[in-house]
Coordinates of C-alpha atoms in Angstrom, one line a residue:
M1477 CA -58.9 -1.1 52.0
S1478 CA -58.8 -1.4 55.7
A1479 CA -59.4 0.9 58.5
P1480 CA -56.4 2.4 60.5
T1481 CA -54.7 0.0 62.5
Q1482 CA -51.8 0.0 64.8
D1483 CA -49.3 -1.2 61.8
S1484 CA -48.1 2.5 61.4
V1485 CA -46.1 1.9 64.4
P1486 CA -42.6 1.2 63.0
K1487 CA -41.7 -2.2 63.6
D1488 CA -38.3 -1.2 65.1
E1489 CA -39.6 0.6 67.6
P1490 CA -41.4 -0.4 71.1
T1491 CA -45.3 -1.0 70.5
P1492 CA -47.2 1.3 73.2
P1493 CA -49.1 -0.6 75.6
Q1494 CA -52.2 1.0 74.9
V1495 CA -52.4 -0.2 71.5
S1496 CA -55.2 -2.8 70.5
D1497 CA -54.4 -5.4 68.2
V1498 CA -55.7 -5.2 64.7
E1499 CA -58.6 -7.2 64.7
K1500 CA -59.9 -5.1 67.5
T1501 CA -59.5 -2.0 65.5
L1502 CA -61.2 -3.5 62.2
G1503 CA -63.9 -5.2 64.1
G1504 CA -64.7 -2.3 66.7
P1505 CA -68.2 -0.9 66.3
S1506 CA -67.2 2.5 67.5
D1507 CA -64.2 4.6 68.1
S1508 CA -61.9 3.0 70.7
E1509 CA -60.6 5.0 73.5
S1510 CA -57.1 3.4 73.0
S1511 CA -54.5 4.9 70.4
S1512 CA -51.8 4.1 68.0
L1513 CA -49.0 6.4 66.8
S1514 CA -49.4 8.4 63.7
S1515 CA -46.3 9.0 61.3
A1516 CA -45.4 12.1 62.9
G1517 CA -45.1 9.9 66.2
K1518 CA -48.3 11.3 68.0
P1519 CA -50.9 9.3 69.8
V1520 CA -53.9 8.8 67.1
A1521 CA -57.5 7.7 68.7
E1522 CA -58.5 4.4 66.9
V1523 CA -61.2 4.8 64.6
S1524 CA -64.1 2.3 63.8
K1525 CA -63.9 0.7 60.0
V1526 CA -67.4 2.0 59.0
R1527 CA -66.5 5.7 60.3
W1528 CA -63.2 5.3 58.6
M1529 CA -65.0 4.1 55.5
L1530 CA -67.4 7.2 55.6
S1531 CA -64.4 9.5 56.2
C1532 CA -62.3 8.1 53.3
L1533 CA -65.6 9.0 51.1
G1534 CA -65.4 12.4 52.1
L1535 CA -61.6 12.6 51.4
F1536 CA -62.1 10.8 48.3
L1537 CA -64.9 13.2 46.9
G1538 CA -62.7 16.4 48.0
A1539 CA -60.2 14.7 45.6
L1540 CA -62.7 14.3 43.0
L1541 CA -63.9 18.1 43.3
Y1542 CA -60.2 19.2 43.3
G1543 CA -59.6 17.4 40.1
L1544 CA -62.9 18.4 38.4
D1545 CA -61.7 22.1 39.0
T1546 CA -58.3 21.1 37.8
T1547 CA -59.5 20.6 34.3
I1548 CA -62.8 21.8 33.8
A1549 CA -61.5 25.1 32.4
A1550 CA -60.1 23.3 29.5
S1551 CA -63.6 22.9 28.0
V1552 CA -65.4 26.2 29.2
Q1553 CA -62.9 29.0 28.1
G1554 CA -64.6 29.6 24.9
P1555 CA -68.0 30.3 26.6
I1556 CA -66.6 32.4 29.4
L1557 CA -64.7 34.7 26.8
E1558 CA -67.8 35.2 25.0
S1559 CA -69.8 35.9 28.1
L1560 CA -67.2 38.0 29.9
G1561 CA -64.8 39.3 27.3
E1562 CA -61.2 40.3 27.9
I1563 CA -59.1 37.9 25.9
D1564 CA -55.9 39.0 27.3
K1565 CA -57.1 37.4 30.7
L1566 CA -58.4 34.3 29.4
A1567 CA -55.3 32.3 30.4
W1568 CA -56.1 32.8 34.0
V1569 CA -59.3 31.1 33.9
G1570 CA -57.0 27.8 33.7
I1571 CA -53.9 29.3 35.3
G1572 CA -55.6 31.0 38.6
F1573 CA -56.7 27.7 40.2
P1574 CA -53.2 26.0 40.5
M1575 CA -51.8 29.2 41.2
G1576 CA -54.0 29.9 44.0
A1577 CA -53.2 26.2 45.7
V1578 CA -49.2 26.9 45.1
A1579 CA -49.2 30.0 46.8
V1580 CA -50.6 28.7 49.9
I1581 CA -49.7 25.1 50.0
L1582 CA -46.8 25.4 52.3
L1583 CA -48.8 27.4 54.8
I1584 CA -51.5 24.7 54.9
G1585 CA -49.1 22.2 55.4
R1586 CA -47.8 23.7 58.3
F1587 CA -51.2 24.6 60.0
Y1588 CA -52.1 20.6 59.5
G1589 CA -49.3 20.2 61.5
L1590 CA -49.8 22.7 64.1
F1591 CA -53.9 22.8 64.4
E1592 CA -56.9 20.5 64.6
I1593 CA -57.0 18.8 61.1
K1594 CA -60.8 18.4 61.0
Y1595 CA -61.7 22.0 61.6
L1596 CA -58.9 23.0 58.8
M1597 CA -60.5 20.5 56.5
I1598 CA -64.0 21.9 56.9
G1599 CA -62.5 25.6 56.3
A1600 CA -60.8 23.9 53.1
V1601 CA -64.0 23.0 51.8
I1602 CA -66.0 26.0 52.7
T1603 CA -63.1 28.1 50.9
F1604 CA -63.4 26.0 47.8
E1605 CA -67.1 26.2 47.6
A1606 CA -67.0 30.0 48.0
G1607 CA -64.4 30.4 45.4
S1608 CA -66.6 28.1 43.1
A1609 CA -70.0 30.3 43.8
L1610 CA -68.1 33.4 43.0
C1611 CA -66.9 31.9 39.8
G1612 CA -70.4 30.7 38.9
A1613 CA -71.6 34.2 39.5
A1614 CA -68.8 36.1 38.0
P1615 CA -70.0 39.4 36.3
S1616 CA -66.5 39.9 34.7
M1617 CA -63.4 38.2 34.2
N1618 CA -61.6 40.0 37.2
A1619 CA -64.2 38.3 39.4
M1620 CA -63.8 34.8 37.9
I1621 CA -60.0 35.3 38.3
V1622 CA -60.4 35.9 42.0
G1623 CA -63.0 33.1 42.2
R1624 CA -60.3 30.7 40.5
V1625 CA -57.6 31.8 42.9
I1626 CA -59.8 31.4 46.1
A1627 CA -61.2 28.2 45.0
G1628 CA -57.5 27.0 44.5
M1629 CA -56.7 27.8 48.0
G1630 CA -59.5 26.0 49.3
G1631 CA -58.9 23.0 46.9
A1632 CA -55.2 22.8 48.1
G1633 CA -56.2 22.5 51.7
M1634 CA -58.7 19.8 50.8
Y1635 CA -56.2 17.9 48.9
L1636 CA -53.6 18.1 51.4
G1637 CA -55.8 17.4 54.0
A1638 CA -56.6 14.4 52.4
L1639 CA -53.3 13.3 52.2
T1640 CA -52.9 14.1 55.8
Y1641 CA -55.3 12.1 57.1
I1642 CA -54.0 9.0 55.2
S1643 CA -50.3 9.8 56.6
I1644 CA -51.9 9.7 60.2
F1645 CA -54.7 7.2 60.1
T1646 CA -53.2 4.6 57.8
P1647 CA -50.2 2.3 58.3
L1648 CA -47.2 2.6 56.0
A1649 CA -48.0 -0.8 54.4
T1650 CA -51.1 0.2 53.1
R1651 CA -50.3 4.2 52.5
P1652 CA -49.5 3.9 48.9
I1653 CA -52.7 2.2 48.1
Y1654 CA -54.5 5.0 50.0
N1655 CA -52.5 7.6 48.0
A1656 CA -53.3 5.9 44.7
L1657 CA -57.1 6.1 45.5
I1658 CA -56.6 9.8 46.1
G1659 CA -55.2 10.0 42.9
L1660 CA -57.7 7.6 41.5
C1661 CA -60.3 10.1 42.8
W1662 CA -58.5 13.1 41.8
G1663 CA -57.9 11.8 37.9
T1664 CA -61.6 10.6 38.1
G1665 CA -62.3 14.3 38.8
C1666 CA -60.1 15.3 35.7
I1667 CA -62.0 13.0 33.5
L1668 CA -65.3 14.8 34.4
G1669 CA -64.1 18.1 34.5
P1670 CA -64.1 18.5 30.7
L1671 CA -67.1 16.4 30.1
I1672 CA -69.1 18.3 32.9
G1673 CA -67.9 21.8 31.6
G1674 CA -68.8 21.0 28.0
G1675 CA -72.0 19.6 28.8
F1676 CA -72.9 22.6 30.7
A1677 CA -71.5 24.9 27.9
V1678 CA -73.9 23.6 25.4
S1679 CA -77.1 23.7 27.6
S1680 CA -79.3 25.8 28.8
A1681 CA -77.8 25.9 32.4
T1682 CA -74.5 27.5 30.9
W1683 CA -71.0 27.3 31.7
R1684 CA -71.7 29.0 34.8
W1685 CA -73.1 25.6 36.4
A1686 CA -69.5 23.9 35.6
F1687 CA -68.8 25.9 38.9
Y1688 CA -72.0 25.9 40.7
I1689 CA -72.0 22.2 40.4
N1690 CA -69.5 21.7 43.1
L1691 CA -71.9 23.0 45.9
P1692 CA -74.9 20.7 46.1
L1693 CA -71.9 17.7 45.5
A1694 CA -70.3 19.2 48.8
A1695 CA -73.4 19.9 50.5
A1696 CA -74.8 16.3 50.1
L1697 CA -71.4 15.2 52.3
S1698 CA -71.3 17.7 54.8
P1699 CA -72.8 15.6 57.5
I1700 CA -69.7 13.5 56.9
Y1701 CA -67.1 16.3 57.3
I1702 CA -69.0 17.9 60.6
F1703 CA -69.8 14.4 62.4
L1704 CA -67.8 11.8 61.4
F1705 CA -64.3 13.0 60.4
P1706 CA -61.9 11.9 63.1
K1707 CA -60.1 14.5 65.1
H1708 CA -56.3 14.9 65.5
C1709 CA -53.9 17.6 66.7
S1710 CA -50.2 17.2 66.8
T1711 CA -49.6 20.0 69.3
P1712 CA -52.8 20.0 71.5
S1713 CA -51.5 21.4 74.7
Q1714 CA -50.0 24.1 72.7
P1715 CA -51.5 27.7 72.8
T1716 CA -53.0 28.9 69.4
T1717 CA -51.1 32.2 70.1
T1718 CA -47.8 30.3 70.4
K1719 CA -48.5 28.5 67.3
L1720 CA -49.4 31.4 65.1
R1721 CA -46.1 32.9 66.4
E1722 CA -44.5 30.1 65.2
I1723 CA -45.4 30.5 61.6
D1724 CA -42.5 31.8 59.3
W1725 CA -44.9 34.6 58.0
L1726 CA -42.2 36.3 56.3
G1727 CA -41.3 33.2 54.3
V1728 CA -45.2 32.6 53.7
T1729 CA -45.3 36.2 52.0
L1730 CA -42.2 35.6 50.1
N1731 CA -43.1 32.1 48.7
A1732 CA -46.7 33.3 47.6
A1733 CA -44.8 36.4 45.9
V1734 CA -42.5 34.2 44.0
F1735 CA -44.8 32.1 42.5
T1736 CA -47.6 34.9 41.7
L1737 CA -45.1 37.3 40.3
F1738 CA -43.6 34.7 38.1
Q1739 CA -46.9 33.5 36.7
V1740 CA -48.3 37.0 36.2
V1741 CA -45.2 38.2 34.2
L1742 CA -44.9 34.9 32.0
T1743 CA -48.4 35.3 31.4
F1744 CA -48.9 38.4 30.4
S1745 CA -45.6 39.2 28.6
G1746 CA -45.7 39.4 24.8
S1747 CA -49.5 39.0 24.6
T1748 CA -50.9 41.9 27.0
W1749 CA -47.7 43.9 27.5
K1750 CA -44.6 44.1 25.1
W1751 CA -41.4 42.3 26.4
T1752 CA -39.7 45.6 26.2
E1753 CA -42.2 47.7 28.1
A1754 CA -41.9 49.1 31.6
G1755 CA -44.3 47.2 33.2
P1756 CA -42.9 43.5 32.4
I1757 CA -39.5 44.6 32.9
A1758 CA -40.4 45.9 36.4
L1759 CA -42.4 42.6 37.4
W1760 CA -39.3 40.4 36.1
A1761 CA -37.0 42.6 38.6
A1762 CA -39.3 42.2 41.5
F1763 CA -39.6 38.6 40.8
G1764 CA -35.8 38.3 40.9
V1765 CA -35.6 40.6 44.0
C1766 CA -38.2 38.4 45.8
L1767 CA -36.9 35.0 44.7
I1768 CA -33.4 36.0 46.1
A1769 CA -35.0 37.4 49.1
Y1770 CA -36.6 34.3 50.1
M1771 CA -33.5 32.1 49.5
I1772 CA -31.7 34.1 51.7
Q1773 CA -34.4 34.4 54.3
Q1774 CA -34.9 30.7 54.2
F1775 CA -31.4 29.8 54.4
F1776 CA -30.4 32.2 57.0
C1777 CA -33.6 31.7 58.8
I1778 CA -34.3 35.4 59.3
F1779 CA -37.3 36.2 61.8
T1780 CA -37.8 32.5 61.9
T1781 CA -35.7 29.1 63.2
P1782 CA -34.6 26.3 61.2
T1783 CA -37.5 24.3 62.6
H1784 CA -40.2 26.7 61.7
R1785 CA -39.2 28.0 58.7
I1786 CA -41.7 27.4 55.9
F1787 CA -39.6 25.5 53.1
P1788 CA -38.0 22.6 54.2
V1789 CA -34.5 23.7 53.5
H1790 CA -33.0 20.6 55.0
F1791 CA -34.2 18.4 52.5
L1792 CA -32.2 20.1 49.8
K1793 CA -29.1 18.1 51.6
S1794 CA -30.9 14.9 50.5
R1795 CA -30.5 13.7 47.0
T1796 CA -33.4 11.4 47.3
M1797 CA -35.7 14.2 48.3
I1798 CA -34.5 16.6 45.3
L1799 CA -34.7 13.8 42.7
L1800 CA -38.2 12.9 44.1
Y1801 CA -39.4 16.5 44.0
V1802 CA -37.9 17.3 40.1
G1803 CA -39.4 13.6 39.2
T1804 CA -42.7 14.6 40.5
A1805 CA -42.7 17.8 39.0
A1806 CA -41.7 16.2 35.5
A1807 CA -45.1 13.9 35.6
A1808 CA -47.1 17.1 36.7
T1809 CA -45.9 18.8 33.5
G1810 CA -47.0 15.6 31.2
L1811 CA -50.1 15.7 32.8
A1812 CA -51.0 19.2 32.6
I1813 CA -49.9 19.9 28.8
G1814 CA -51.9 16.7 28.2
V1815 CA -55.0 17.6 29.8
Y1816 CA -55.3 21.1 28.2
Y1817 CA -53.8 20.9 25.0
V1818 CA -55.1 17.6 23.6
P1819 CA -58.8 19.1 23.5
I1820 CA -57.4 22.6 22.1
F1821 CA -55.8 20.4 19.0
F1822 CA -59.0 18.7 18.2
Q1823 CA -61.2 21.8 18.6
F1824 CA -58.9 23.8 16.2
T1825 CA -58.5 20.5 13.6
R1826 CA -61.7 18.8 14.1
G1827 CA -63.8 21.4 14.8
D1828 CA -65.0 19.6 18.0
S1829 CA -67.5 21.1 20.3
A1830 CA -66.2 21.4 24.0
I1831 CA -67.9 18.3 25.1
K1832 CA -66.6 16.2 22.0
A1833 CA -63.0 17.4 22.6
A1834 CA -63.4 16.4 26.2
I1835 CA -64.5 13.0 25.2
R1836 CA -61.3 13.0 23.0
L1837 CA -59.4 13.2 26.2
L1838 CA -60.8 10.2 27.8
P1839 CA -57.9 7.8 26.6
F1840 CA -55.2 9.9 28.1
I1841 CA -57.2 10.5 31.6
V1842 CA -58.7 7.0 31.9
L1843 CA -54.8 5.3 31.3
N1844 CA -53.3 8.2 33.5
V1845 CA -55.4 7.2 36.3
F1846 CA -55.1 3.4 35.7
F1847 CA -51.3 3.7 35.9
V1848 CA -51.6 6.0 39.1
M1849 CA -53.4 3.2 40.5
F1850 CA -51.0 0.5 39.1
S1851 CA -48.0 2.3 40.5
G1852 CA -49.8 2.7 44.1
A1853 CA -50.4 -1.1 44.1
V1854 CA -47.2 -2.4 42.8
L1855 CA -44.7 0.1 44.7
P1856 CA -45.0 -1.9 48.1
M1857 CA -44.5 -5.1 46.4
V1858 CA -41.4 -4.3 44.4
G1859 CA -40.1 -1.7 47.0
R1860 CA -38.0 0.0 44.3
Y1861 CA -39.1 3.6 43.2
A1862 CA -36.2 4.5 40.5
P1863 CA -37.7 2.3 38.0
F1864 CA -41.1 4.2 37.9
Y1865 CA -39.4 7.3 37.1
L1866 CA -37.5 5.7 34.4
G1867 CA -40.7 4.3 32.9
T1868 CA -41.9 8.0 33.2
G1869 CA -39.1 9.5 31.2
I1870 CA -39.2 6.7 28.4
F1871 CA -43.0 6.8 28.0
C1872 CA -42.9 10.9 28.0
I1873 CA -40.3 11.0 25.7
I1874 CA -41.8 8.8 23.2
G1875 CA -45.2 10.0 23.6
G1876 CA -44.1 13.9 23.5
A1877 CA -42.0 13.1 20.5
L1878 CA -44.9 11.3 18.6
M1879 CA -47.3 14.3 19.4
Y1880 CA -44.8 17.0 18.2
G1881 CA -44.7 15.6 14.9
I1882 CA -48.6 15.5 14.5
D1883 CA -50.4 17.7 11.8
V1884 CA -54.2 18.5 10.8
H1885 CA -54.2 15.4 8.7
T1886 CA -52.6 12.8 11.5
S1887 CA -55.4 10.0 12.0
V1888 CA -57.2 10.0 15.2
G1889 CA -56.4 6.8 15.9
K1890 CA -52.7 7.8 16.0
I1891 CA -53.3 10.5 18.3
Y1892 CA -55.1 8.5 21.0
G1893 CA -52.2 6.0 20.7
Y1894 CA -49.8 8.9 21.5
E1895 CA -51.8 10.4 24.3
I1896 CA -51.8 7.3 25.7
L1897 CA -48.2 7.0 25.9
L1898 CA -48.1 10.3 27.6
A1899 CA -50.7 9.4 30.0
I1900 CA -48.8 6.3 31.1
G1901 CA -45.6 8.0 31.6
S1902 CA -47.2 10.9 33.8
G1903 CA -49.4 8.3 35.6
L1904 CA -46.6 6.2 36.8
T1905 CA -45.2 8.6 39.2
M1906 CA -48.1 11.2 39.9
Q1907 CA -48.5 9.8 43.4
V1908 CA -45.2 7.4 44.1
A1909 CA -43.4 10.2 45.9
Y1910 CA -45.8 10.9 48.3
S1911 CA -45.5 7.3 49.6
V1912 CA -41.5 7.0 49.3
A1913 CA -40.7 10.8 50.6
V1914 CA -42.8 9.8 53.9
A1915 CA -40.7 6.4 54.3
K1916 CA -37.5 8.0 53.7
V1917 CA -37.8 10.9 56.3
P1918 CA -37.8 11.1 60.3
K1919 CA -41.3 10.7 61.5
E1920 CA -41.7 14.1 62.7
D1921 CA -40.9 15.5 59.3
A1922 CA -43.7 13.5 57.4
Q1923 CA -46.1 16.6 57.0
N1924 CA -42.9 18.7 55.7
A1925 CA -42.2 15.9 53.3
I1926 CA -46.1 15.9 52.2
G1927 CA -46.1 19.5 51.4
F1928 CA -42.6 19.5 49.7
I1929 CA -44.1 16.9 47.4
N1930 CA -47.3 18.7 46.9
T1931 CA -45.5 21.7 46.0
A1932 CA -43.6 20.2 43.2
Q1933 CA -47.1 18.4 42.0
I1934 CA -49.4 21.4 42.2
G1935 CA -46.7 24.1 41.8
T1936 CA -45.7 22.7 38.4
I1937 CA -48.8 22.4 37.2
A1938 CA -49.2 26.0 37.4
I1939 CA -46.0 26.8 36.3
S1940 CA -46.2 24.6 33.2
L1941 CA -49.6 26.2 32.5
S1942 CA -48.0 29.2 32.5
I1943 CA -45.1 28.5 30.2
A1944 CA -47.5 26.8 27.9
A1945 CA -49.8 29.9 27.8
S1946 CA -47.2 32.2 27.1
I1947 CA -46.0 29.8 24.5
F1948 CA -49.2 29.6 23.1
Q1949 CA -50.3 33.3 22.9
N1950 CA -46.6 34.5 21.6
R1951 CA -45.7 32.0 19.1
G1952 CA -49.3 31.5 18.0
Y1953 CA -49.6 35.3 17.4
I1954 CA -46.2 35.4 15.5
N1955 CA -47.3 32.1 13.5
L1956 CA -50.6 33.5 12.5
R1957 CA -49.1 37.2 11.6
G1958 CA -46.6 35.2 9.6
A1959 CA -49.2 32.8 8.0
L1960 CA -51.9 35.4 7.3
Q1961 CA -49.7 38.2 6.1
G1962 CA -51.3 40.4 3.7
F1963 CA -54.7 39.5 4.5
G1964 CA -55.1 42.6 6.5
F1965 CA -56.3 41.2 9.9
S1966 CA -55.5 43.2 13.0
E1967 CA -53.6 41.9 16.0
D1968 CA -56.8 41.6 18.0
E1969 CA -58.4 39.6 15.4
L1970 CA -55.2 37.1 15.2
R1971 CA -55.3 36.9 19.2
G1972 CA -58.8 36.2 19.0
A1973 CA -58.5 33.1 16.6
L1974 CA -56.3 31.5 19.7
S1975 CA -59.2 31.6 21.9
G1976 CA -61.1 29.2 19.8
V1977 CA -64.1 31.2 19.6
Q1978 CA -66.0 32.4 16.6
S1979 CA -63.8 35.0 15.0
A1980 CA -63.0 36.8 11.7
V1981 CA -60.1 34.8 11.1
L1982 CA -61.6 31.2 11.4
Q1983 CA -65.1 32.0 10.6
G1984 CA -64.9 34.6 7.9
G1985 CA -65.7 32.1 5.0
N1986 CA -62.4 32.1 3.4
A1987 CA -61.3 28.4 3.1
D1988 CA -57.5 29.7 2.6
V1989 CA -57.6 31.5 5.3
T1990 CA -59.1 29.2 7.7
A1991 CA -56.7 26.3 6.4
K1992 CA -53.3 28.5 6.7
A1993 CA -54.4 29.8 10.5
I1994 CA -55.3 25.9 11.5
D1995 CA -51.8 25.1 10.3
A1996 CA -50.2 28.0 12.2
I1997 CA -52.2 27.2 15.6
V1998 CA -51.2 23.7 15.0
K1999 CA -47.5 24.5 14.6
T2000 CA -48.0 26.6 17.7
V2001 CA -49.1 23.5 19.5
D2002 CA -46.6 21.4 18.4
D2003 CA -43.9 23.6 20.1
I2004 CA -45.9 23.1 23.3
W2005 CA -45.4 19.3 23.2
I2006 CA -41.5 20.0 23.3
M2007 CA -42.3 20.6 27.3
S2008 CA -43.2 17.1 27.3
I2009 CA -40.3 15.7 26.0
A2010 CA -38.4 17.8 28.2
A2011 CA -40.1 16.7 31.3
G2012 CA -39.4 12.9 30.1
A2013 CA -36.1 13.8 29.7
V2014 CA -35.8 15.2 33.2
A2015 CA -37.6 12.4 34.6
F2016 CA -35.4 9.8 33.2
I2017 CA -32.3 11.4 34.4
C2018 CA -33.9 11.7 37.8
G2019 CA -34.8 7.7 37.9
A2020 CA -31.0 7.1 36.8
A2021 CA -29.7 9.3 39.4
M2022 CA -31.8 7.7 42.2
K2023 CA -30.5 5.3 44.7
W2024 CA -31.1 1.8 43.5
E2025 CA -32.7 0.8 46.7
K2026 CA -35.7 -0.8 48.4
V2027 CA -38.0 1.2 50.4
N2028 CA -39.7 -1.1 53.3
M2029 CA -43.2 0.3 53.2
E2030 CA -44.1 -1.4 56.6
M2031 CA -41.6 0.9 58.6
V2032 CA -40.2 4.3 58.5
A2033 CA -36.9 4.8 57.3
G2034 CA -34.6 7.6 58.3
G2035 CA -33.5 10.2 55.9

C-alpha cells in the first residue's frame, strides 16, 4: 500500500508542472507544498507517507466500526427485546441503521463534493458516536430505533468519507486495493459485530455495551481525525451560502421519504398492521406519490438544475452504470441475508446462544472478506469486470439453492459449505463497482459515481432486510399458526416465538409443540433464501449484459 502519488493524473493529459516525482512523494518526511490532481481534476496537496498511513488507519477504523454496527444487531435482538419489549418494533433494531444511511447518502455525497472533507468526516464520526451512545442508553424501543437511525447516518458519512479520501488521494492503479482494504475492514467489523454483541449479551456488561464499545474505539483515534487527516475542498473559493443554495433540497427530501416510507410500510404491514387496514394502505399510497414526485422532480429538474440534482440521472443513460448499480445491489442482498439469517437458523435449530450462533457465521464472513480482497487485487490485473458479476451470479444461485433445501436435520458441515458459496458470490462484487464506476465516468463525476454505487450497496441492504423481515414476520406467523393449530396459542405468543426469546411456544415443555414450531420457522427461513437465489440470477444477467471490455485502471476513461 503506497502513499498518494501523482499517478492519479490521467496519462493522456498534460502533467501539471508543479507535480513532483513519485519518489519525492513517497519519501517526503512532511507534507509537500506541491500538488497533484484528484480524480475530480482539482489540485490536491501531497501528503507524506507516514501521515497518509496514519490517516488510512483512521479511515479503516471508521469502516470497521461501520461494519460492526451493520451486523451487531443480529445477535442482540433477543436480549434487547427482553429488556425493552415491543416485539412489533424489533425488526427496526437491524433495519434502522441501513435506513438512516441510505436516507442521507446522496446528500452526504454532495456535501463531500462541495465542502471541506476533513470537517465532514469528523462530523460524521461525532454523529455516529452520538447515535451509538443513545442506543446504549436507550430506555425504550423508540429511543433505540432513533439511535440506530442516527448512527446509520453518521456511519454512512464515515464510509463515504473513506471512499472519498481514497478517490482523491490515491492513483487509479492502486485504488482497487484501497477500496478492497475498506471492504476488508468493513468485513472484519461484520465478523466482530455478532461476536462482540453476543459476548456482551451474555456478560454482566449486558447488550448495552455492544453499542457503547464504539465510543472508546473512536476516542482512541480522535487525534488522527483532528490533527492528521489531510484537508481537501473542491470548491474552496465558493461561499458557503452559495454551496447550500446549490443543494437539491427538494430532491433530498423526496429521496429520504421514498426509502423511509417503503421500509416502514413493508416492515409493519402484516405484523403490526393488517394489510387491509387504512394505515398501511395510506402509507403505500404516500410512498407511491413520493416515488412518482421524486422521479418527475429529478427528470425535469424542478427547483434544481441538471448539474445540481441529487440523483445522477444522466447515469441512467449508461448501460454500464445501470448494470454496475444492479449488480452491486445483488451482491449486497446476498451479504445481508447471509449475515442476518444464518445465525437465526442456528439459534432455532441448534439452540445456540447469541455468541455461538455468531461463531457459526465466521465461515461466511471470513470467506466474504477474502473474496472482497481477492477481487480488489485481481481487478487491476485482468481489467475485465464482467466475469466477477458472472461469478457472483453462479455462486449465489448455487449457494442460495442449497440453503433453501436445508432442514433441522442438515449437518452443520454441509451448512458451512453452503454458506461459503454464498459468501464467495457476494464478496466477489461488493467493492468492484466503486473502482470501475469511477474509471468509467468523467473526472468531474467521480463523486457522483461513488454516491451512486453506495446507494446501491447500502440502500439494498436496508431494502433487502426490510423484505426479509416482512417475510419472516408474515410467513412465519402463518406457518406457525398452521403447524400449531389446535394448541390454543394466541397471536402474540406465536409472534413471540419468532423473536428467538424465551416463549410459551418454544419453552413450554411440550416436545411435539417445540418440534412443530421449529420446523415451521425453518420453513420460513427457507423462503427467505429465495432472495439469495433471485439476487444471484440478477447478478448473472448483469454480468452477461455487461460490455466484455477491459478498464485501464491507470487512467480515467470517459463515460
